[in-house]
Coordinates of C-alpha atoms in Angstrom, one line a residue:
Chain A
X1 CA 0.0 0.0 0.0
X2 CA 1.5 3.3 -1.0
X3 CA 0.3 6.9 -1.6
X4 CA 1.4 8.0 -5.0
X5 CA 0.8 10.4 -7.8
X6 CA -0.4 8.6 -10.9
X7 CA -0.5 9.9 -14.5
X8 CA -4.0 10.0 -16.1
X9 CA -3.7 8.4 -19.5
X10 CA -7.4 8.1 -20.2
X11 CA -10.7 9.2 -18.6
X12 CA -13.6 8.8 -20.9
X13 CA -17.3 7.8 -20.8
X14 CA -18.1 4.2 -21.8
X15 CA -21.8 4.3 -21.0
X16 CA -24.3 6.8 -19.6
X17 CA -22.6 8.5 -16.6
X18 CA -20.1 5.6 -16.5
X19 CA -16.4 6.5 -17.0
X20 CA -13.3 4.5 -17.6
X21 CA -10.2 5.9 -15.9
X22 CA -6.7 4.6 -16.7
X23 CA -3.8 5.8 -14.6
X24 CA -0.1 4.9 -14.8
X25 CA 2.4 4.6 -12.1
X26 CA 4.4 2.4 -9.8
X27 CA 1.4 1.7 -7.6
X28 CA 0.0 -0.7 -10.2
X29 CA 2.8 -3.2 -9.5
X30 CA 1.6 -3.4 -5.9
X31 CA -1.8 -4.9 -6.7
X32 CA -1.9 -8.4 -5.1
X33 CA -5.4 -9.7 -5.8
X34 CA -8.5 -8.9 -8.0
X35 CA -11.1 -7.1 -5.9
X36 CA -8.7 -4.7 -4.2
X37 CA -9.5 -0.9 -4.5
X38 CA -7.8 2.5 -4.5
X39 CA -8.7 5.7 -2.6
X40 CA -8.5 8.6 -5.0
X41 CA -8.0 12.2 -4.0
X42 CA -10.1 14.2 -6.4
X43 CA -8.3 17.5 -6.0
X44 CA -8.2 20.5 -3.7
X45 CA -11.9 21.0 -3.6
X46 CA -13.5 22.4 -0.5
X47 CA -16.8 20.5 -1.1
X48 CA -15.2 17.2 -2.0
X49 CA -12.3 16.8 0.4
X50 CA -12.5 13.2 1.2
X51 CA -11.0 10.6 -1.1
X52 CA -13.2 8.3 -3.1
X53 CA -12.9 4.5 -2.8
X54 CA -13.0 2.9 -6.3
X55 CA -12.5 -0.7 -7.2
X56 CA -9.7 -1.8 -9.5
X57 CA -11.1 -3.1 -12.8
X58 CA -7.9 -4.1 -14.5
X59 CA -4.2 -4.1 -13.9
X60 CA -1.5 -4.1 -16.5
X61 CA 1.7 -4.8 -14.6
X62 CA 4.0 -4.5 -17.7
X63 CA 2.9 -1.0 -18.5
X64 CA 2.0 -0.1 -14.9
X65 CA -1.5 0.9 -15.8
X66 CA -4.6 0.6 -13.5
X67 CA -8.1 0.8 -14.9
X68 CA -11.0 1.9 -12.8
X69 CA -14.7 2.3 -13.8
X70 CA -16.9 4.6 -11.9
X71 CA -20.3 6.2 -12.0
X72 CA -20.6 10.0 -11.8
X73 CA -23.1 9.9 -9.0
X74 CA -22.0 12.8 -6.7
X75 CA -19.9 15.9 -6.6
X76 CA -16.6 14.0 -6.2
X77 CA -17.0 11.6 -9.1
X78 CA -18.3 14.4 -11.3
X79 CA -15.1 16.3 -10.6
X80 CA -13.1 13.2 -11.2
X81 CA -14.8 12.8 -14.6
X82 CA -13.5 16.3 -15.6
X83 CA -9.9 15.1 -15.0
X84 CA -8.0 15.0 -18.3
X85 CA -5.1 13.1 -19.8
X86 CA -1.7 14.3 -18.5
X87 CA -3.0 15.3 -15.1
X88 CA -1.7 13.6 -12.0
X89 CA -4.0 12.0 -9.4
X90 CA -3.0 11.3 -5.9
X91 CA -3.9 7.7 -5.2
X92 CA -3.7 5.5 -2.1
X93 CA -3.6 1.8 -2.7
X94 CA -3.9 -1.0 -3.4
X95 CA -6.3 -1.4 -0.4
X96 CA -8.2 -4.2 1.1
X97 CA -8.1 -7.9 0.4
X98 CA -9.4 -9.1 -2.9
X99 CA -11.3 -12.2 -4.0
X100 CA -9.6 -15.4 -3.0
X101 CA -8.7 -17.5 -6.0
X102 CA -5.9 -19.7 -4.6
X103 CA -8.2 -22.6 -3.6
X104 CA -10.0 -22.7 -7.0
X105 CA -8.5 -25.4 -9.2
X106 CA -8.0 -25.5 -13.0
X107 CA -11.0 -26.8 -14.8
X108 CA -13.4 -25.6 -12.1
X109 CA -16.4 -23.4 -13.0
X110 CA -16.7 -20.0 -11.4
X111 CA -19.8 -17.8 -11.6
X112 CA -19.1 -14.1 -11.5
X113 CA -22.1 -12.0 -10.6
X114 CA -22.0 -8.2 -10.9
X115 CA -24.5 -5.4 -10.5
X116 CA -24.0 -1.9 -11.8
X117 CA -20.7 -0.4 -10.7
X118 CA -20.1 -3.7 -8.9
X119 CA -19.2 -5.2 -12.2
X120 CA -15.7 -3.7 -12.7
X121 CA -13.7 -5.7 -10.1
X122 CA -15.0 -8.9 -11.7
X123 CA -13.1 -8.2 -14.9
X124 CA -9.6 -8.5 -13.4
X125 CA -10.9 -11.4 -11.3
X126 CA -12.1 -13.2 -14.5
X127 CA -8.7 -12.5 -16.2
X128 CA -6.9 -14.0 -13.2
X129 CA -9.2 -17.0 -13.1
X130 CA -8.7 -17.6 -16.9
X131 CA -4.9 -17.6 -16.3
X132 CA -5.4 -20.4 -13.8
X133 CA -7.5 -22.4 -16.2
X134 CA -10.7 -21.8 -14.4
X135 CA -13.8 -21.5 -16.6
X136 CA -15.8 -18.3 -15.8
X137 CA -19.4 -17.4 -16.5
X138 CA -20.4 -13.8 -16.0
X139 CA -23.9 -12.5 -15.0
X140 CA -24.0 -8.8 -15.3
X141 CA -27.0 -6.8 -14.1
X142 CA -27.8 -3.2 -15.0
X143 CA -30.8 -0.9 -14.6
X144 CA -31.1 -0.2 -18.4
X145 CA -29.3 -0.7 -21.7
X146 CA -27.7 2.8 -21.7
X147 CA -25.5 1.9 -18.7
X148 CA -24.4 -1.5 -19.8
X149 CA -20.6 -1.7 -20.1
X150 CA -17.9 -4.2 -20.7
X151 CA -20.2 -6.9 -22.1
X152 CA -17.8 -7.6 -25.0
X153 CA -14.8 -7.6 -22.7
X154 CA -16.3 -10.2 -20.5
X155 CA -17.4 -12.2 -23.4
X156 CA -13.8 -12.6 -24.5
X157 CA -13.1 -14.3 -21.2
X158 CA -16.2 -16.5 -21.0
X159 CA -19.9 -16.5 -21.5
X160 CA -21.5 -13.2 -20.3
X161 CA -25.2 -12.9 -19.6
X162 CA -26.7 -9.5 -19.2
X163 CA -29.9 -8.7 -17.3
X164 CA -31.6 -5.3 -17.2
X165 CA -34.2 -4.3 -14.8
X166 CA -36.3 -2.7 -17.5
X167 CA -35.7 -5.4 -20.1
X168 CA -34.1 -3.1 -22.6
X169 CA -31.2 -5.6 -23.0
X170 CA -30.7 -9.2 -22.2
X171 CA -32.9 -10.9 -19.6
X172 CA -35.6 -8.6 -18.1
X173 CA -35.1 -8.6 -14.4
X174 CA -32.2 -9.2 -12.1
X175 CA -29.1 -11.3 -12.1
X176 CA -30.9 -13.8 -9.9
X177 CA -33.4 -14.3 -12.8
X178 CA -30.6 -15.3 -15.0
X179 CA -29.3 -17.7 -12.4
X180 CA -32.7 -19.3 -12.0
X181 CA -33.2 -19.5 -15.8
X182 CA -29.8 -21.1 -16.5
X183 CA -29.4 -23.3 -13.4
X184 CA -25.7 -23.5 -13.7
X185 CA -23.5 -26.3 -12.3
X186 CA -20.6 -24.5 -10.7
X187 CA -17.9 -24.7 -8.0
X188 CA -17.6 -21.2 -6.7
X189 CA -19.4 -17.9 -7.0
X190 CA -18.0 -14.4 -6.7
X191 CA -20.2 -11.3 -6.5
X192 CA -20.1 -7.5 -6.2
X193 CA -23.0 -5.2 -6.4
X194 CA -25.9 -3.6 -4.5
X195 CA -26.8 -5.1 -1.1
X196 CA -30.2 -6.5 -2.1
X197 CA -28.4 -8.4 -4.8
X198 CA -25.8 -9.8 -2.4
X199 CA -28.5 -10.7 0.1
X200 CA -30.5 -12.6 -2.5
X201 CA -27.3 -14.5 -3.5
X202 CA -26.5 -15.3 0.1
X203 CA -30.0 -16.6 0.7
X204 CA -30.3 -18.7 -2.4
X205 CA -26.8 -19.8 -3.4
X206 CA -25.1 -20.8 -0.2
X207 CA -24.4 -24.4 -1.1
X208 CA -21.1 -23.7 -2.8
X209 CA -18.4 -21.2 -1.7
X210 CA -19.7 -17.7 -2.2
X211 CA -17.6 -14.5 -1.9
X212 CA -19.2 -11.1 -1.7
X213 CA -17.6 -7.7 -2.2
X214 CA -19.1 -4.9 -0.2
X215 CA -19.4 -1.2 -0.8
X216 CA -19.5 1.3 2.1
X217 CA -19.0 5.0 2.8
X218 CA -15.4 5.3 3.9
X219 CA -13.2 7.8 5.8
X220 CA -9.6 6.7 5.8
X221 CA -9.9 3.4 3.9
X222 CA -6.9 2.0 5.9
X223 CA -8.8 0.7 8.9
X224 CA -8.3 3.5 11.4
X225 CA -11.5 5.5 11.4
X226 CA -14.1 2.7 11.8
X227 CA -16.6 4.4 9.4
X228 CA -17.2 1.3 7.3
X229 CA -17.7 -1.5 9.8
X230 CA -20.2 -4.3 9.7
X231 CA -21.2 -6.8 12.3
X232 CA -20.2 -10.4 12.1
X233 CA -22.9 -13.0 11.8
X234 CA -21.2 -15.1 14.4
X235 CA -22.2 -13.6 17.7
X236 CA -19.3 -15.3 19.5
X237 CA -16.7 -13.7 17.3
X238 CA -14.0 -12.1 19.5
X239 CA -14.3 -8.7 17.8
X240 CA -17.9 -8.9 16.6
X241 CA -17.2 -6.7 13.6
X242 CA -15.2 -6.4 10.4
X243 CA -13.9 -3.3 8.6
X244 CA -15.0 -3.3 5.0
X245 CA -11.9 -1.4 4.0
X246 CA -9.1 -3.4 5.6
X247 CA -10.7 -6.8 6.5
X248 CA -12.8 -6.8 3.3
X249 CA -14.1 -5.5 1.0
X250 CA -14.5 -9.2 0.0
X251 CA -16.1 -11.5 2.6
X252 CA -17.1 -15.1 2.5
X253 CA -20.9 -15.3 2.6
X254 CA -22.0 -15.7 6.2
X255 CA -19.1 -13.8 7.7
X256 CA -20.8 -10.5 8.1
X257 CA -24.3 -9.2 8.4
X258 CA -25.0 -7.3 5.2
X259 CA -26.1 -3.8 6.0
X260 CA -29.6 -2.6 4.9
Chain B
X1 CA 12.5 25.4 17.8
X2 CA 9.5 23.0 17.9
X3 CA 9.8 21.3 21.2
X4 CA 7.0 22.1 23.7
X5 CA 6.4 21.1 27.3
X6 CA 2.9 20.7 28.7
X7 CA 1.9 18.9 31.9
X8 CA 2.9 15.3 31.5
X9 CA 3.9 15.8 27.9
X10 CA 7.5 16.5 26.8
X11 CA 7.0 16.8 23.0
X12 CA 9.7 17.2 20.5
X13 CA 7.2 19.0 18.3
X14 CA 3.7 20.3 19.0
X15 CA 1.8 18.0 16.6
X16 CA -0.2 15.0 17.6
X17 CA -2.9 13.1 15.8
X18 CA -6.3 13.7 17.4
X19 CA -8.2 11.0 19.3
X20 CA -10.5 9.0 17.1
X21 CA -8.8 9.9 13.9
X22 CA -5.8 7.6 14.4
X23 CA -7.1 4.5 16.1
X24 CA -4.1 3.2 18.0
X25 CA -1.6 4.1 15.4
X26 CA -1.1 0.7 13.8
X27 CA -2.4 1.6 10.4
X28 CA -0.4 4.8 10.2
X29 CA 2.8 3.0 11.3
X30 CA 2.7 1.4 7.8
X31 CA 3.3 4.9 6.4
X32 CA 5.8 6.5 8.8
X33 CA 7.6 6.0 12.2
X34 CA 5.2 7.0 14.9
X35 CA 8.2 8.4 16.9
X36 CA 8.2 11.4 14.5
X37 CA 5.0 12.6 16.2
X38 CA 5.0 15.0 19.1
X39 CA 2.5 12.8 20.9
X40 CA -0.4 10.5 20.1
X41 CA -4.0 10.9 21.4
X42 CA -5.3 7.4 21.1
X43 CA -8.9 6.4 20.4
X44 CA -11.4 6.9 23.2
X45 CA -11.6 4.1 25.8
X46 CA -14.8 3.2 27.6
X47 CA -15.2 0.8 30.6
X48 CA -16.8 -1.9 28.4
X49 CA -16.3 -2.7 24.8
X50 CA -18.6 -0.7 22.4
X51 CA -19.7 -1.6 19.0
X52 CA -20.7 1.9 18.0
X53 CA -23.5 3.1 15.7
X54 CA -25.0 1.5 12.6
X55 CA -23.7 2.7 9.2
X56 CA -23.6 5.1 7.4
X57 CA -21.3 6.6 10.1
X58 CA -19.8 9.3 7.9
X59 CA -21.0 12.0 5.5
X60 CA -19.0 14.5 3.6
X61 CA -19.8 18.2 4.0
X62 CA -18.4 21.4 2.5
X63 CA -14.9 21.7 4.0
X64 CA -15.4 18.8 6.3
X65 CA -17.3 15.7 7.3
X66 CA -19.8 14.5 9.8
X67 CA -19.1 11.4 11.8
X68 CA -21.2 9.3 14.2
X69 CA -18.9 6.3 14.9
X70 CA -20.3 5.9 18.3
X71 CA -17.1 5.5 20.3
X72 CA -16.5 2.0 19.0
X73 CA -13.6 0.6 21.0
X74 CA -12.6 -2.8 22.5
X75 CA -12.9 -1.6 26.1
X76 CA -10.3 -0.3 28.5
X77 CA -8.9 -3.8 29.5
X78 CA -8.2 -4.8 25.9
X79 CA -6.8 -1.4 25.1
X80 CA -4.3 -1.9 27.9
X81 CA -3.5 -5.5 27.1
X82 CA -3.3 -5.2 23.4
X83 CA -2.9 -1.6 22.1
X84 CA -0.8 0.0 24.9
X85 CA 1.3 -3.1 24.9
X86 CA 2.0 -2.6 21.2
X87 CA 2.7 1.1 21.7
X88 CA 5.4 0.2 24.1
X89 CA 7.8 -0.1 21.2
X90 CA 7.6 3.6 20.6
X91 CA 8.8 6.6 22.7
X92 CA 6.1 9.1 21.7
X93 CA 4.1 10.3 24.7
X94 CA 0.6 8.8 24.7
X95 CA -2.6 10.7 25.7
X96 CA -5.3 8.3 26.6
X97 CA -8.8 9.6 25.7
X98 CA -11.6 8.5 28.0
X99 CA -15.4 8.5 27.4
X100 CA -18.3 7.2 29.4
X101 CA -22.0 7.5 30.0
X102 CA -21.7 7.9 33.8
X103 CA -19.1 9.4 36.1
X104 CA -18.3 6.0 37.7
X105 CA -17.3 4.6 34.3
X106 CA -15.0 7.6 33.6
X107 CA -13.4 7.2 37.0
X108 CA -12.8 3.4 36.5
X109 CA -11.4 3.9 33.0
X110 CA -9.2 6.8 34.2
X111 CA -7.8 4.8 37.1
X112 CA -6.8 1.9 34.9
X113 CA -5.3 3.9 32.1
X114 CA -3.4 6.4 34.3
X115 CA -1.6 3.6 36.1
X116 CA -0.1 2.4 32.8
X117 CA 3.5 3.3 32.2
X118 CA 2.9 4.2 28.6
X119 CA 0.2 6.8 29.4
X120 CA 1.6 10.3 29.9
X121 CA -1.8 12.1 30.2
X122 CA -5.5 11.6 30.1
X123 CA -8.0 13.4 27.9
X124 CA -11.6 13.5 29.0
X125 CA -14.2 13.4 26.2
X126 CA -17.0 15.3 28.0
X127 CA -19.2 15.5 24.9
X128 CA -20.9 12.1 25.8
X129 CA -24.5 12.0 27.0
X130 CA -24.8 11.5 30.7
X131 CA -27.3 8.7 31.1
X132 CA -28.0 9.6 34.8
X133 CA -29.0 13.2 33.8
X134 CA -31.4 12.4 31.0
X135 CA -28.7 12.2 28.3
X136 CA -27.5 15.8 28.6
X137 CA -23.9 15.9 27.6
X138 CA -21.4 16.3 30.5
X139 CA -19.7 19.0 28.5
X140 CA -22.7 21.3 28.2
X141 CA -23.2 22.1 32.0
X142 CA -20.2 23.7 33.7
X143 CA -21.1 22.2 37.1
X144 CA -21.4 18.7 35.7
X145 CA -18.2 19.0 33.7
X146 CA -16.4 20.3 36.8
X147 CA -17.7 17.5 39.0
X148 CA -16.5 14.9 36.4
X149 CA -13.1 16.6 36.2
X150 CA -12.7 16.6 39.9
X151 CA -13.6 13.0 40.3
X152 CA -11.2 11.9 37.6
X153 CA -8.4 14.1 38.9
X154 CA -8.8 12.4 42.3
X155 CA -7.9 9.0 40.9
X156 CA -5.5 9.9 38.0
X157 CA -1.8 9.4 38.4
X158 CA -1.1 11.6 35.3
X159 CA -2.2 15.1 34.2
X160 CA -5.8 15.4 33.0
X161 CA -6.8 17.4 29.9
X162 CA -10.5 18.1 29.4
X163 CA -11.6 18.1 25.8
X164 CA -14.2 20.8 25.6
X165 CA -17.4 20.6 23.5
X166 CA -18.0 23.6 21.2
X167 CA -21.8 23.0 21.5
X168 CA -22.1 25.5 24.4
X169 CA -23.1 29.1 24.6
X170 CA -20.3 30.2 26.9
X171 CA -17.0 28.4 26.3
X172 CA -15.2 30.7 28.8
X173 CA -17.4 29.6 31.7
X174 CA -16.8 26.0 30.7
X175 CA -13.0 26.4 30.5
X176 CA -12.9 28.2 33.9
X177 CA -15.1 25.6 35.5
X178 CA -12.9 22.7 34.6
X179 CA -9.7 24.6 35.4
X180 CA -11.1 25.3 38.9
X181 CA -11.9 21.6 39.2
X182 CA -8.3 20.8 38.7
X183 CA -7.8 20.2 35.0
X184 CA -4.2 20.4 34.0
X185 CA -5.0 21.4 30.4
X186 CA -7.7 21.8 27.8
X187 CA -8.2 20.2 24.4
X188 CA -10.4 22.3 22.1
X189 CA -12.4 21.9 20.2
X190 CA -14.4 18.7 19.9
X191 CA -16.7 18.3 16.9
X192 CA -19.8 20.5 16.4
X193 CA -23.1 18.7 16.2
X194 CA -24.5 18.7 12.7
X195 CA -26.6 16.9 10.2
X196 CA -27.1 16.2 6.5
X197 CA -30.2 15.0 4.7
X198 CA -30.3 12.9 1.5
X199 CA -32.3 14.6 -1.2
X200 CA -33.2 11.3 -2.8
X201 CA -34.6 9.6 0.3
X202 CA -35.5 12.7 2.3
X203 CA -33.9 11.1 5.3
X204 CA -30.7 11.9 7.3
X205 CA -27.6 10.4 5.7
X206 CA -26.1 9.2 9.0
X207 CA -27.8 6.2 10.6
X208 CA -27.4 8.1 13.9
X209 CA -29.1 11.1 12.2
X210 CA -26.7 13.6 13.8
X211 CA -23.0 13.6 13.9
X212 CA -19.9 15.6 14.8
X213 CA -18.7 18.1 12.2
X214 CA -14.9 18.3 11.7
X215 CA -12.5 19.5 9.2
X216 CA -11.4 23.0 7.9
X217 CA -15.1 24.2 8.1
X218 CA -14.9 24.4 11.9
X219 CA -11.4 26.0 12.1
X220 CA -12.6 29.6 12.6
X221 CA -14.8 28.4 15.5
X222 CA -11.9 26.6 17.1
X223 CA -9.7 29.6 16.7
X224 CA -12.3 31.9 18.2
X225 CA -12.9 29.6 21.2
X226 CA -9.2 29.1 21.9
X227 CA -8.6 32.9 21.6
X228 CA -11.3 33.5 24.2
X229 CA -10.6 30.6 26.5
X230 CA -6.8 31.1 26.6
X231 CA -7.2 34.6 27.9
X232 CA -9.2 33.4 30.9
X233 CA -7.4 30.3 32.1
X234 CA -3.8 29.6 33.2
X235 CA -3.7 26.0 31.9
X236 CA -2.3 25.1 28.4
X237 CA -4.6 24.3 25.5
X238 CA -4.1 21.6 22.9
X239 CA -5.8 23.2 19.8
X240 CA -7.6 21.3 17.2
X241 CA -10.3 21.7 14.5
X242 CA -9.5 21.5 10.8
X243 CA -5.8 21.7 10.9
X244 CA -4.3 20.7 7.6
X245 CA -0.9 22.4 7.3
X246 CA 1.9 24.4 9.0
X247 CA 0.0 27.7 8.5
X248 CA -2.9 26.3 10.5
X249 CA -0.6 25.3 13.3
X250 CA 0.8 28.8 13.5
X251 CA -2.8 30.2 13.5
X252 CA -3.7 28.0 16.5
X253 CA -0.6 29.1 18.4
X254 CA -1.4 32.7 17.7
X255 CA -4.8 32.2 19.1
X256 CA -3.4 30.8 22.3
X257 CA -2.8 27.1 21.8
X258 CA 0.3 25.4 23.3
X259 CA 0.2 22.3 21.1
X260 CA -2.1 21.1 18.3
X261 CA -3.9 17.9 17.2
X262 CA -4.7 16.9 13.6
X263 CA -7.9 15.0 13.0
X264 CA -9.8 14.8 9.7
X265 CA -6.7 15.6 7.6
X266 CA -5.3 12.1 8.5
X267 CA -8.1 10.6 6.4
X268 CA -7.3 12.7 3.4
X269 CA -3.6 12.2 3.6
X270 CA -2.3 9.5 5.9
X271 CA 1.1 11.3 5.9
X272 CA -0.2 14.7 6.8
X273 CA 1.2 14.8 10.4
X274 CA 4.9 14.2 9.4
X275 CA 4.4 16.6 6.5
X276 CA 3.1 19.4 8.8
X277 CA 6.0 18.7 11.3
X278 CA 8.6 19.0 8.6
X279 CA 7.1 22.2 7.1
X280 CA 7.0 24.0 10.5
X281 CA 10.7 25.0 10.8
X282 CA 10.7 26.8 7.4
X283 CA 7.4 28.5 8.3
X284 CA 8.9 29.8 11.6
X285 CA 12.1 31.0 9.8
X286 CA 9.9 32.8 7.3
X287 CA 8.2 34.5 10.2
X288 CA 11.5 35.3 12.0
X289 CA 10.4 33.2 15.0
X290 CA 13.0 31.4 17.0
X291 CA 10.7 29.1 18.8
X292 CA 7.1 28.1 18.2
X293 CA 6.3 29.0 21.8
X294 CA 7.0 32.6 20.9
X295 CA 3.8 32.6 18.9
X296 CA 1.6 31.5 21.7
X297 CA -1.3 33.9 22.3
X298 CA 0.4 36.6 20.2
X299 CA -3.0 37.6 18.7
X300 CA -4.1 38.9 22.1
X301 CA -0.8 39.5 23.9
X302 CA -0.1 42.4 21.5
X303 CA 3.3 43.8 22.2
X304 CA 4.1 41.8 25.3
X305 CA 7.1 39.5 25.3
X306 CA 5.9 36.0 24.9
X307 CA 8.9 33.8 25.1
X308 CA 8.5 33.0 28.8
X309 CA 6.3 30.0 29.6
X310 CA 2.9 30.8 31.0

């Protein structure tokens, strides 16, 4: 984990209000696992002082490039979207523990489930799984067609099913509808997305190992401020809580109580 | 030119991270040697472990942030056995912050912590609701704040700093009340009670609804309160509230602070404390100041010579 200035080499829209940011610097070589995130200082803005935690979508260790995908939802991310090539961004990372892939064997079938801006970290995960010889199937959920991204990129790595809430693309409904429809035989499931999606997966797909990546408002993102904690499901746990930033953001299903 | 001496605290520089913004230092030790700091104010200890509030616990505001962590901590016994034990490998003076919901809890926690060899001073968080007095914060009624201070002083083996709440109408009365009750120093200011409402849901963003406002937005209030209080008490003040750089440190000294604490800025830049410390000598040279103590209270001391200690 380091705090470093990284060079912006690309920052452009890839779907409605969805931006792809590519930054270059030494920090990229520190990434240990898919699912880790970075904490980005947007600039010296009095109304967007805190950093923004954004998941790592892809890493190119040879050219030291990190790719992040984010939605321009608030003041901070809107400012970030105005950042142009050649500018430097102060970035802290890589942070957190990513998706565990060590125990998945070659030939196994992994299901990767993403919802909205929970989709990006699955991309680097899928690439890493492919390198290991793991077969990956992707289920990507979005609200509507205009905000679908990376469908083609995922398709290169394995089958990618898209679901949209309004039915404008792919299956009408949620990722869980695709799962019901396809009834996959699989060995491990990884997911990142909104809490209702994660809850549905935890309830219905707990027979095989299931790993969930959580999103939470953060302060420091290094485990000091305790802004992003969630309770453990095990009431006898010695601490009784986990920090999303430094213990997570990926947890095994059943480890923590998913916040409402 | 940076060393300062306050009751119980021999600091090589006047900068410490503020309680609650630094946990027990472990995370920041990954970025720099904690011995670079003037002191460390560790996270508030309560008698029993506390889980804290539901999330969201933080919300951003212009020039700052709201927090309602809810004093999450593992309890005083674990802080002693695990955190202070770990901090033994550093030399930096430790200020142990104490919170509670009744006087007896503060007294117990103070007694345990003040006996510890690693604790140089206590800091009383009096912004907590007093459950025996209908939830009114200890720090909003001078008599109650004084009573608490006196009882903690009676058991503490180290100097006691009282962290004043800015959510009062008369900060001078509060400062004088705790000084008379035996406080060895003041920390000011704690956060200001604030709130934000989400336009989409129409509901408060924080699960706790209200939270403490910190960051540069509250700096002018901190400066004003230290300016006022420092002219009415004879005990030193650790100044805090939105400090981000060496200029801010100078401003707090000019207002009347004898040391400073950095809070929210640690979240924006984990290296901010050592950066501020290393920028201070040049700032003082630029101002033709030989020692940072010479700046203390200069805004109200006018032409008086200020190099002697107060």
